[in-house]
Tab-separated table of C-alpha atoms in Angstrom:
chain	number	residue	atom	x	y	z
A	1	UNK	CA	61.001	110.464	73.302
A	2	UNK	CA	58.236	112.942	74.064
A	3	UNK	CA	58.267	116.284	72.340
A	4	UNK	CA	56.366	119.314	73.756
A	5	UNK	CA	53.590	118.519	71.268
A	6	UNK	CA	53.374	114.843	72.062
A	7	UNK	CA	50.462	114.014	74.394
A	8	UNK	CA	51.428	112.290	77.602
A	9	UNK	CA	50.463	108.611	77.822
A	10	UNK	CA	47.288	107.998	79.910
A	11	UNK	CA	49.309	106.101	82.557
A	12	UNK	CA	51.658	109.062	83.075
A	13	UNK	CA	48.702	111.434	83.196
A	14	UNK	CA	47.049	109.291	85.846
A	15	UNK	CA	50.152	109.123	88.031
A	16	UNK	CA	50.649	112.887	87.652
A	17	UNK	CA	47.012	113.353	88.792
A	18	UNK	CA	47.702	111.186	91.855
A	19	UNK	CA	50.697	113.317	92.778
A	20	UNK	CA	48.492	116.423	92.751
A	21	UNK	CA	46.133	114.924	95.361
A	22	UNK	CA	46.936	115.994	98.959
A	23	UNK	CA	45.222	118.303	101.411
A	24	UNK	CA	41.961	118.454	99.416
A	25	UNK	CA	41.640	114.645	99.338
A	26	UNK	CA	42.530	114.298	103.059
A	27	UNK	CA	40.178	117.070	104.041
A	28	UNK	CA	37.328	115.618	101.978
A	29	UNK	CA	37.852	112.154	103.546
A	30	UNK	CA	38.034	113.599	107.006
A	31	UNK	CA	34.729	115.338	106.376
A	32	UNK	CA	33.016	111.951	106.399
A	33	UNK	CA	34.261	111.312	109.949
A	34	UNK	CA	32.332	109.294	112.609
A	35	UNK	CA	30.247	112.424	113.281
A	36	UNK	CA	29.374	112.623	109.608
A	37	UNK	CA	28.542	108.959	109.307
A	38	UNK	CA	26.295	109.133	112.361
A	39	UNK	CA	24.571	112.293	111.266
A	40	UNK	CA	23.946	111.155	107.654
A	41	UNK	CA	22.795	107.710	108.877
A	42	UNK	CA	20.389	109.339	111.390
A	43	UNK	CA	19.089	111.671	108.699
A	44	UNK	CA	18.388	108.748	106.324
A	45	UNK	CA	16.794	106.685	109.080
A	46	UNK	CA	14.643	109.525	110.359
A	47	UNK	CA	13.551	111.176	107.115
A	48	UNK	CA	14.058	108.529	104.441
A	49	UNK	CA	14.941	110.147	101.098
A	50	UNK	CA	13.716	113.573	102.403
A	51	UNK	CA	17.245	115.132	102.709
A	52	UNK	CA	18.964	113.260	99.931
A	53	UNK	CA	19.115	116.442	97.879
A	54	UNK	CA	21.415	118.052	100.377
A	55	UNK	CA	24.405	116.109	99.100
A	56	UNK	CA	24.008	117.358	95.562
A	57	UNK	CA	23.248	120.993	96.445
A	58	UNK	CA	25.955	121.299	99.064
A	59	UNK	CA	28.671	120.208	96.697
A	60	UNK	CA	29.360	123.474	94.771
A	61	UNK	CA	29.267	125.441	98.068
A	62	UNK	CA	31.590	122.970	99.788
A	63	UNK	CA	34.011	123.228	96.834
A	64	UNK	CA	33.949	127.069	96.881
A	65	UNK	CA	34.474	127.331	100.629
A	66	UNK	CA	37.353	124.867	100.752
A	67	UNK	CA	38.989	126.379	97.693
A	68	UNK	CA	38.830	129.791	99.345
A	69	UNK	CA	40.497	128.409	102.463
A	70	UNK	CA	43.201	126.615	100.472
A	71	UNK	CA	43.763	129.712	98.369
A	72	UNK	CA	44.266	131.874	101.544
A	73	UNK	CA	46.884	129.379	102.809
A	74	UNK	CA	48.752	129.263	99.500
A	75	UNK	CA	48.696	132.979	98.757
A	76	UNK	CA	49.605	134.182	102.258
A	77	UNK	CA	51.935	131.278	103.202
A	78	UNK	CA	50.243	131.056	106.593
A	79	UNK	CA	47.054	129.716	108.233
A	80	UNK	CA	43.706	131.462	108.479
A	81	UNK	CA	44.214	132.523	112.121
A	82	UNK	CA	47.528	134.226	111.220
A	83	UNK	CA	45.792	136.111	108.365
A	84	UNK	CA	42.984	137.206	110.728
A	85	UNK	CA	45.596	138.372	113.232
A	86	UNK	CA	47.321	140.398	110.583
A	87	UNK	CA	44.289	142.199	109.266
A	88	UNK	CA	41.686	142.257	112.086
A	89	UNK	CA	41.470	143.151	115.748
A	90	UNK	CA	42.478	140.897	118.591
A	91	UNK	CA	38.897	140.334	119.840
A	92	UNK	CA	37.991	139.000	116.366
A	93	UNK	CA	41.082	136.792	116.389
A	94	UNK	CA	40.308	135.369	119.785
A	95	UNK	CA	36.692	134.784	118.831
A	96	UNK	CA	37.753	132.917	115.699
A	97	UNK	CA	40.280	130.742	117.529
A	98	UNK	CA	37.950	130.137	120.431
A	99	UNK	CA	35.140	128.929	118.103
A	100	UNK	CA	37.309	126.454	116.247
A	101	UNK	CA	38.987	125.134	119.435
A	102	UNK	CA	35.720	124.542	121.319
A	103	UNK	CA	33.910	123.035	118.345
A	104	UNK	CA	36.847	120.775	117.495
A	105	UNK	CA	37.389	119.609	121.088
A	106	UNK	CA	33.778	118.560	121.429
A	107	UNK	CA	33.949	116.823	117.997
A	108	UNK	CA	37.135	114.981	119.129
A	109	UNK	CA	35.335	113.645	122.188
A	110	UNK	CA	32.430	112.466	120.129
A	111	UNK	CA	34.633	110.797	117.564
A	112	UNK	CA	36.795	109.005	120.208
A	113	UNK	CA	33.632	107.795	121.948
A	114	UNK	CA	32.212	106.516	118.633
A	115	UNK	CA	35.429	104.588	117.894
A	116	UNK	CA	35.259	102.956	121.282
A	117	UNK	CA	31.547	102.029	120.834
A	118	UNK	CA	32.301	100.595	117.385
A	119	UNK	CA	35.170	98.563	118.741
A	120	UNK	CA	32.896	97.114	121.490
A	121	UNK	CA	30.823	95.562	118.697
A	122	UNK	CA	33.798	93.254	118.073
A	123	UNK	CA	35.682	92.887	121.320
A	124	UNK	CA	34.392	92.705	124.961
A	125	UNK	CA	36.660	95.407	126.326
A	126	UNK	CA	35.526	98.229	128.628
A	127	UNK	CA	34.561	101.499	126.983
A	128	UNK	CA	37.075	103.481	129.131
A	129	UNK	CA	39.955	101.194	128.151
A	130	UNK	CA	39.194	101.519	124.459
A	131	UNK	CA	38.906	105.368	124.582
A	132	UNK	CA	42.269	105.512	126.307
A	133	UNK	CA	43.812	103.070	123.750
A	134	UNK	CA	42.614	105.077	120.778
A	135	UNK	CA	43.753	108.327	122.331
A	136	UNK	CA	47.286	106.980	122.791
A	137	UNK	CA	47.428	105.629	119.242
A	138	UNK	CA	46.258	108.925	117.764
A	139	UNK	CA	48.634	111.104	119.763
A	140	UNK	CA	51.571	108.776	119.005
A	141	UNK	CA	50.902	108.886	115.278
A	142	UNK	CA	50.439	112.626	115.166
A	143	UNK	CA	53.399	113.605	117.372
A	144	UNK	CA	56.043	111.056	116.546
A	145	UNK	CA	55.658	110.391	112.775
A	146	UNK	CA	56.924	112.819	110.141
A	147	UNK	CA	54.413	114.728	108.095
A	148	UNK	CA	55.386	112.801	104.915
A	149	UNK	CA	54.627	109.453	106.603
A	150	UNK	CA	51.594	110.828	108.423
A	151	UNK	CA	49.981	112.313	105.292
A	152	UNK	CA	50.336	108.943	103.505
A	153	UNK	CA	48.582	107.223	106.425
A	154	UNK	CA	45.745	109.710	106.242
A	155	UNK	CA	45.331	109.115	102.495
A	156	UNK	CA	45.118	105.311	102.898
A	157	UNK	CA	42.623	105.577	105.774
A	158	UNK	CA	40.276	107.284	103.301
A	159	UNK	CA	39.638	103.869	101.703
A	160	UNK	CA	37.440	103.059	104.768
A	161	UNK	CA	34.683	105.063	103.041
A	162	UNK	CA	34.106	102.492	100.293
A	163	UNK	CA	31.692	100.321	102.288
A	164	UNK	CA	28.778	102.687	101.815
A	165	UNK	CA	28.999	103.246	98.047
A	166	UNK	CA	29.288	99.502	97.568
A	167	UNK	CA	26.264	98.862	99.745
A	168	UNK	CA	24.248	101.606	98.047
A	169	UNK	CA	24.679	99.992	94.662
A	170	UNK	CA	24.252	96.291	95.498
A	171	UNK	CA	20.844	96.652	97.111
A	172	UNK	CA	17.596	97.198	95.286
A	173	UNK	CA	16.811	100.885	95.139
A	174	UNK	CA	13.669	102.690	93.928
A	175	UNK	CA	15.837	104.658	91.504
A	176	UNK	CA	13.138	106.977	90.120
A	177	UNK	CA	12.265	108.001	93.729
A	178	UNK	CA	15.903	108.295	94.650
A	179	UNK	CA	16.710	110.538	91.633
A	180	UNK	CA	13.706	112.707	92.229
A	181	UNK	CA	14.639	113.111	95.970
A	182	UNK	CA	18.244	113.902	94.909
A	183	UNK	CA	17.233	116.680	92.483
A	184	UNK	CA	14.080	118.191	94.033
A	185	UNK	CA	14.581	119.744	97.508
A	186	UNK	CA	12.194	118.787	100.267
A	187	UNK	CA	11.587	120.989	103.298
A	188	UNK	CA	9.644	120.640	106.613
A	189	UNK	CA	9.611	123.625	108.904
A	190	UNK	CA	9.767	121.873	112.239
A	191	UNK	CA	12.471	121.525	114.850
A	192	UNK	CA	13.402	117.908	114.072
A	193	UNK	CA	13.917	118.543	110.395
A	194	UNK	CA	15.788	121.858	110.826
A	195	UNK	CA	17.921	120.444	113.652
A	196	UNK	CA	19.150	117.533	111.602
A	197	UNK	CA	19.655	119.631	108.449
A	198	UNK	CA	21.782	122.020	110.511
A	199	UNK	CA	23.798	118.969	111.554
A	200	UNK	CA	24.138	117.850	107.929
A	201	UNK	CA	25.387	121.301	106.893
A	202	UNK	CA	27.719	121.481	109.964
A	203	UNK	CA	29.317	118.093	109.408
A	204	UNK	CA	29.754	118.828	105.719
A	205	UNK	CA	31.024	122.396	105.883
A	206	UNK	CA	32.907	122.346	109.145
A	207	UNK	CA	35.146	124.884	110.886
A	208	UNK	CA	38.011	122.394	111.311
A	209	UNK	CA	38.117	121.834	107.541
A	210	UNK	CA	38.683	125.550	106.962
A	211	UNK	CA	41.716	125.741	109.183
A	212	UNK	CA	43.128	122.310	108.314
A	213	UNK	CA	43.204	122.736	104.554
A	214	UNK	CA	44.655	126.212	104.631
A	215	UNK	CA	47.440	125.089	106.974
A	216	UNK	CA	48.072	121.915	105.023
A	217	UNK	CA	48.492	123.864	101.785
A	218	UNK	CA	51.259	125.705	103.609
A	219	UNK	CA	52.788	122.436	104.820
A	220	UNK	CA	52.587	120.808	101.368
A	221	UNK	CA	54.007	123.791	99.461
A	222	UNK	CA	56.734	124.759	101.901
A	223	UNK	CA	57.972	121.198	101.819
A	224	UNK	CA	58.367	121.337	98.032
A	225	UNK	CA	59.168	125.013	97.398
A	226	UNK	CA	60.946	127.515	99.717
A	227	UNK	CA	58.677	130.411	100.755
A	228	UNK	CA	59.767	133.628	99.046
A	229	UNK	CA	58.462	136.916	100.358
A	230	UNK	CA	55.800	135.103	102.322
A	231	UNK	CA	54.218	133.599	99.193
A	232	UNK	CA	54.076	130.153	97.767
A	233	UNK	CA	51.886	131.014	94.869
A	234	UNK	CA	51.773	130.564	91.098
A	235	UNK	CA	48.853	129.956	88.780
A	236	UNK	CA	50.036	126.400	88.192
A	237	UNK	CA	49.958	125.709	91.919
A	238	UNK	CA	46.461	127.261	92.121
A	239	UNK	CA	45.367	124.977	89.293
A	240	UNK	CA	46.735	121.878	91.075
A	241	UNK	CA	45.113	122.958	94.327
A	242	UNK	CA	41.778	123.307	92.600
A	243	UNK	CA	42.055	119.821	91.062
A	244	UNK	CA	42.956	118.326	94.474
A	245	UNK	CA	40.133	120.218	96.190
A	246	UNK	CA	37.605	119.361	93.531
A	247	UNK	CA	38.497	115.618	93.674
A	248	UNK	CA	38.359	115.522	97.471
A	249	UNK	CA	35.021	117.347	97.740
A	250	UNK	CA	33.337	115.248	94.980
A	251	UNK	CA	34.405	112.053	96.673
A	252	UNK	CA	33.262	113.358	100.068
A	253	UNK	CA	29.815	114.391	98.845
A	254	UNK	CA	29.328	111.240	96.771
A	255	UNK	CA	30.039	109.251	99.955
A	256	UNK	CA	27.639	111.481	101.876
A	257	UNK	CA	24.934	110.757	99.299
A	258	UNK	CA	25.609	107.035	99.611
A	259	UNK	CA	25.403	107.066	103.414
A	260	UNK	CA	22.125	109.047	103.283
A	261	UNK	CA	20.778	106.570	100.704
A	262	UNK	CA	21.822	103.461	102.617
A	263	UNK	CA	20.301	104.873	105.854
A	264	UNK	CA	17.079	105.681	104.010
A	265	UNK	CA	16.660	102.395	102.145
A	266	UNK	CA	17.968	99.952	104.789
A	267	UNK	CA	17.151	101.573	108.079
A	268	UNK	CA	14.086	103.784	107.361
A	269	UNK	CA	12.798	101.170	104.982
A	270	UNK	CA	12.841	98.517	107.794
A	271	UNK	CA	11.210	100.819	110.352
A	272	UNK	CA	14.345	102.087	112.126
A	273	UNK	CA	13.754	105.775	112.648
A	274	UNK	CA	16.238	106.567	115.407
A	275	UNK	CA	19.867	105.449	115.839
A	276	UNK	CA	20.606	104.963	119.510
A	277	UNK	CA	23.702	102.658	119.419
A	278	UNK	CA	26.596	101.728	117.195
A	279	UNK	CA	24.838	98.449	116.515
A	280	UNK	CA	21.805	100.294	115.151
A	281	UNK	CA	24.098	102.221	112.724
A	282	UNK	CA	25.906	98.991	111.701
A	283	UNK	CA	22.629	97.463	110.512
A	284	UNK	CA	22.782	99.743	107.539
A	285	UNK	CA	25.676	97.680	106.124
A	286	UNK	CA	24.005	94.233	106.612
A	287	UNK	CA	22.846	94.072	102.925
A	288	UNK	CA	26.510	94.154	101.939
A	289	UNK	CA	27.069	90.733	103.481
A	290	UNK	CA	23.581	89.295	103.760
A	291	UNK	CA	24.457	86.145	101.800
A	292	UNK	CA	27.437	85.285	104.007
A	293	UNK	CA	27.251	83.274	107.252
A	294	UNK	CA	27.238	85.478	110.357
A	295	UNK	CA	26.162	88.461	108.238
A	296	UNK	CA	25.265	90.433	111.367
A	297	UNK	CA	28.786	90.153	112.709
A	298	UNK	CA	30.341	90.944	109.350
A	299	UNK	CA	28.212	94.074	109.076
A	300	UNK	CA	29.440	95.141	112.478
A	301	UNK	CA	33.045	94.337	111.471
A	302	UNK	CA	32.851	96.481	108.344
A	303	UNK	CA	31.086	99.296	110.168
A	304	UNK	CA	33.613	99.188	113.061
A	305	UNK	CA	36.623	99.241	110.670
A	306	UNK	CA	35.118	102.262	108.872
A	307	UNK	CA	34.417	104.164	112.068
A	308	UNK	CA	37.789	103.402	113.586
A	309	UNK	CA	39.728	104.098	110.423
A	310	UNK	CA	37.933	107.408	109.797
A	311	UNK	CA	38.242	108.285	113.459
A	312	UNK	CA	42.009	107.777	113.226
A	313	UNK	CA	41.896	110.116	110.267
A	314	UNK	CA	39.527	112.723	111.601
A	315	UNK	CA	40.689	113.187	115.261
A	316	UNK	CA	44.256	114.228	114.254
A	317	UNK	CA	42.703	116.626	111.689
A	318	UNK	CA	40.469	118.120	114.418
A	319	UNK	CA	43.215	118.507	117.039
A	320	UNK	CA	45.732	119.617	114.337
A	321	UNK	CA	43.441	122.367	112.933
A	322	UNK	CA	42.883	123.659	116.493
A	323	UNK	CA	46.626	123.622	117.115
A	324	UNK	CA	47.318	125.509	113.857
A	325	UNK	CA	44.771	128.153	114.845
A	326	UNK	CA	46.161	128.698	118.322
A	327	UNK	CA	49.775	128.633	117.131
A	328	UNK	CA	49.058	131.169	114.403
A	329	UNK	CA	47.354	133.446	116.927
A	330	UNK	CA	50.321	133.472	119.272
A	331	UNK	CA	53.146	133.259	116.683
A	332	UNK	CA	54.248	129.780	117.834
A	333	UNK	CA	56.109	127.406	115.527
A	334	UNK	CA	53.538	125.188	113.912
A	335	UNK	CA	54.190	122.257	111.685
A	336	UNK	CA	53.736	118.470	111.655
A	337	UNK	CA	57.237	118.365	110.164
A	338	UNK	CA	58.690	119.640	113.467
A	339	UNK	CA	59.631	117.437	116.332
A	340	UNK	CA	57.950	117.815	119.686
A	341	UNK	CA	60.876	119.663	121.223
A	342	UNK	CA	60.804	122.175	118.361
A	343	UNK	CA	57.068	123.046	118.657
A	344	UNK	CA	56.033	122.697	122.286
A	345	UNK	CA	53.027	125.032	122.004
A	346	UNK	CA	51.689	123.528	118.802
A	347	UNK	CA	51.896	119.921	120.030
A	348	UNK	CA	50.723	121.010	123.465
A	349	UNK	CA	47.357	122.194	121.977
A	350	UNK	CA	47.125	118.874	120.121
A	351	UNK	CA	47.641	116.927	123.355
A	352	UNK	CA	45.401	119.063	125.518
A	353	UNK	CA	42.467	119.231	123.030
A	354	UNK	CA	42.592	115.485	122.552
A	355	UNK	CA	42.689	114.773	126.272
A	356	UNK	CA	39.844	117.147	126.951
A	357	UNK	CA	37.887	115.452	124.166
A	358	UNK	CA	38.675	112.146	125.811
A	359	UNK	CA	37.415	113.439	129.168
A	360	UNK	CA	34.055	114.414	127.602
A	361	UNK	CA	33.294	110.716	127.280
A	362	UNK	CA	33.340	110.296	131.074
A	363	UNK	CA	30.528	112.704	131.878
A	364	UNK	CA	27.670	110.475	130.806
A	365	UNK	CA	26.952	111.689	127.249
A	366	UNK	CA	25.717	108.982	124.854
A	367	UNK	CA	28.543	108.557	122.317
A	368	UNK	CA	26.259	108.093	119.292
A	369	UNK	CA	23.967	110.999	120.055
A	370	UNK	CA	27.058	113.115	120.808
A	371	UNK	CA	28.156	112.766	117.228
A	372	UNK	CA	24.951	114.423	115.944
A	373	UNK	CA	25.130	117.195	118.540
A	374	UNK	CA	28.755	117.846	117.537
A	375	UNK	CA	27.673	118.194	113.915
A	376	UNK	CA	24.956	120.706	114.859
A	377	UNK	CA	27.485	122.732	116.876
A	378	UNK	CA	29.760	122.808	113.866
A	379	UNK	CA	26.826	124.094	111.829
A	380	UNK	CA	26.357	127.033	114.157
A	381	UNK	CA	30.107	127.785	114.664
A	382	UNK	CA	30.743	127.802	110.892
A	383	UNK	CA	28.552	130.827	110.246
A	384	UNK	CA	30.742	133.668	111.614
A	385	UNK	CA	33.908	131.894	110.260
A	386	UNK	CA	32.399	131.792	106.778
A	387	UNK	CA	31.792	135.539	107.000
A	388	UNK	CA	35.505	136.186	107.667
A	389	UNK	CA	36.713	133.727	105.072
A	390	UNK	CA	34.450	135.331	102.459
A	391	UNK	CA	35.857	138.791	103.303
A	392	UNK	CA	39.466	137.683	103.188
A	393	UNK	CA	39.211	135.598	99.994
A	394	UNK	CA	37.686	138.479	97.985
A	395	UNK	CA	39.961	141.180	99.348
A	396	UNK	CA	42.362	142.654	96.815
A	397	UNK	CA	44.337	144.249	99.667
A	398	UNK	CA	44.923	140.898	101.363
A	399	UNK	CA	45.014	138.425	98.469
A	400	UNK	CA	46.394	140.658	95.682
A	401	UNK	CA	45.954	139.279	92.120
A	402	UNK	CA	45.063	135.885	93.554
A	403	UNK	CA	41.830	136.882	95.247
A	404	UNK	CA	38.816	134.589	94.575
A	405	UNK	CA	36.776	135.055	91.467
A	406	UNK	CA	33.190	136.242	91.214
A	407	UNK	CA	31.596	132.774	91.052
A	408	UNK	CA	33.608	131.603	94.062
A	409	UNK	CA	32.687	134.631	96.083
A	410	UNK	CA	28.972	134.306	95.283
A	411	UNK	CA	28.968	130.660	96.324
A	412	UNK	CA	30.803	131.379	99.625
A	413	UNK	CA	28.366	134.139	100.513
A	414	UNK	CA	25.402	131.985	99.648
A	415	UNK	CA	26.821	129.316	101.957
A	416	UNK	CA	27.145	131.899	104.744
A	417	UNK	CA	23.475	133.000	104.274
A	418	UNK	CA	22.139	129.437	104.009
A	419	UNK	CA	23.963	128.102	107.103
A	420	UNK	CA	23.051	131.250	109.044
A	421	UNK	CA	19.393	130.805	108.094
A	422	UNK	CA	19.447	127.156	109.110
A	423	UNK	CA	20.965	128.048	112.550
A	424	UNK	CA	18.355	130.792	113.068
A	425	UNK	CA	15.529	128.519	112.000
A	426	UNK	CA	16.712	125.844	114.352
A	427	UNK	CA	16.685	128.167	117.380
A	428	UNK	CA	13.343	129.643	116.279
A	429	UNK	CA	11.678	126.244	116.083
A	430	UNK	CA	12.871	124.913	119.427
């Protein structure tokens, strides 16, 4: 029998840790979506180890931004758009919601197209048929499964990310060069370099992540504890949220570093400087299976499973975060725990944004290049949203005693300045 002074066995501590994981882990995994994989792979192929440092230096800023968003959701018991509506003017609200809906819809289209292109590496089915198939699967899962079941599916899909870390550590790496490139930043002031670094920032610190994690904290907590006086908060819950968020973001950025590293060593090292097709990107995983028969096919299989699995994870997050934002703005019922008939507006936004994203694939945009452009768009759209999140999280009037601390505020504002500077530099160097 355990007394209050008796330490908990390691096994119980581990299982307790697993129960804490939720929105932070899912958000971190969704961050390495098909757009992220394509952008990081392109970065490694184009610049070698030149942008490897971004994964290390973005981590504290990513943690701070996502913690601020999660804190807003927990403290206010509502999503970010609802908080903006309560404390800011309608033009500000509509601008915020418009930014996230447009950015997310374009990202949805790019991810669906990438899933179809990856599937074509394995099966000779027309691109249009595959995009329609994936769209139906995603909408069915999101609309007709309960949040409890759906959240478990999202967590398991995160396993798809393991292929890149495994590859990174089974191939020969020039580790002194890699460590130096990871720690010492490298800059080039030209359009190509600034464009891709804006994409790296945008696919790492993305608008959809802000809205999704805040709203999922509300979903998670309201399912476990009734909302009282509009608040779900306690310091213990804040602590659990921070553990979840920290875990998710560390896993996300470690995976980002591995994708950059694999792209640099395998693709750039073999003379591939530009990724034009899914097959080009799949070549990065060939070292994982080089000793097996049909290694080229196996690499495509592993790559395709990763892209499809992460697409199934990311597209619902993208459409769901847009739906939360719109529903909060117009006081609609919004929850993945609700049935379709109980939240027509919320699910209507999910369906419409997904279908518009699907339609983007039929206007002649290259699906692989679209992933990188979607990441750059996110990098630009995130800047004004970061400004608002920073103001809300530090506000005593809005957040009360649970407002963000000094270090968190400093990191969020540095993120705002850095991403704003990257966007300005990109437009300046065109």
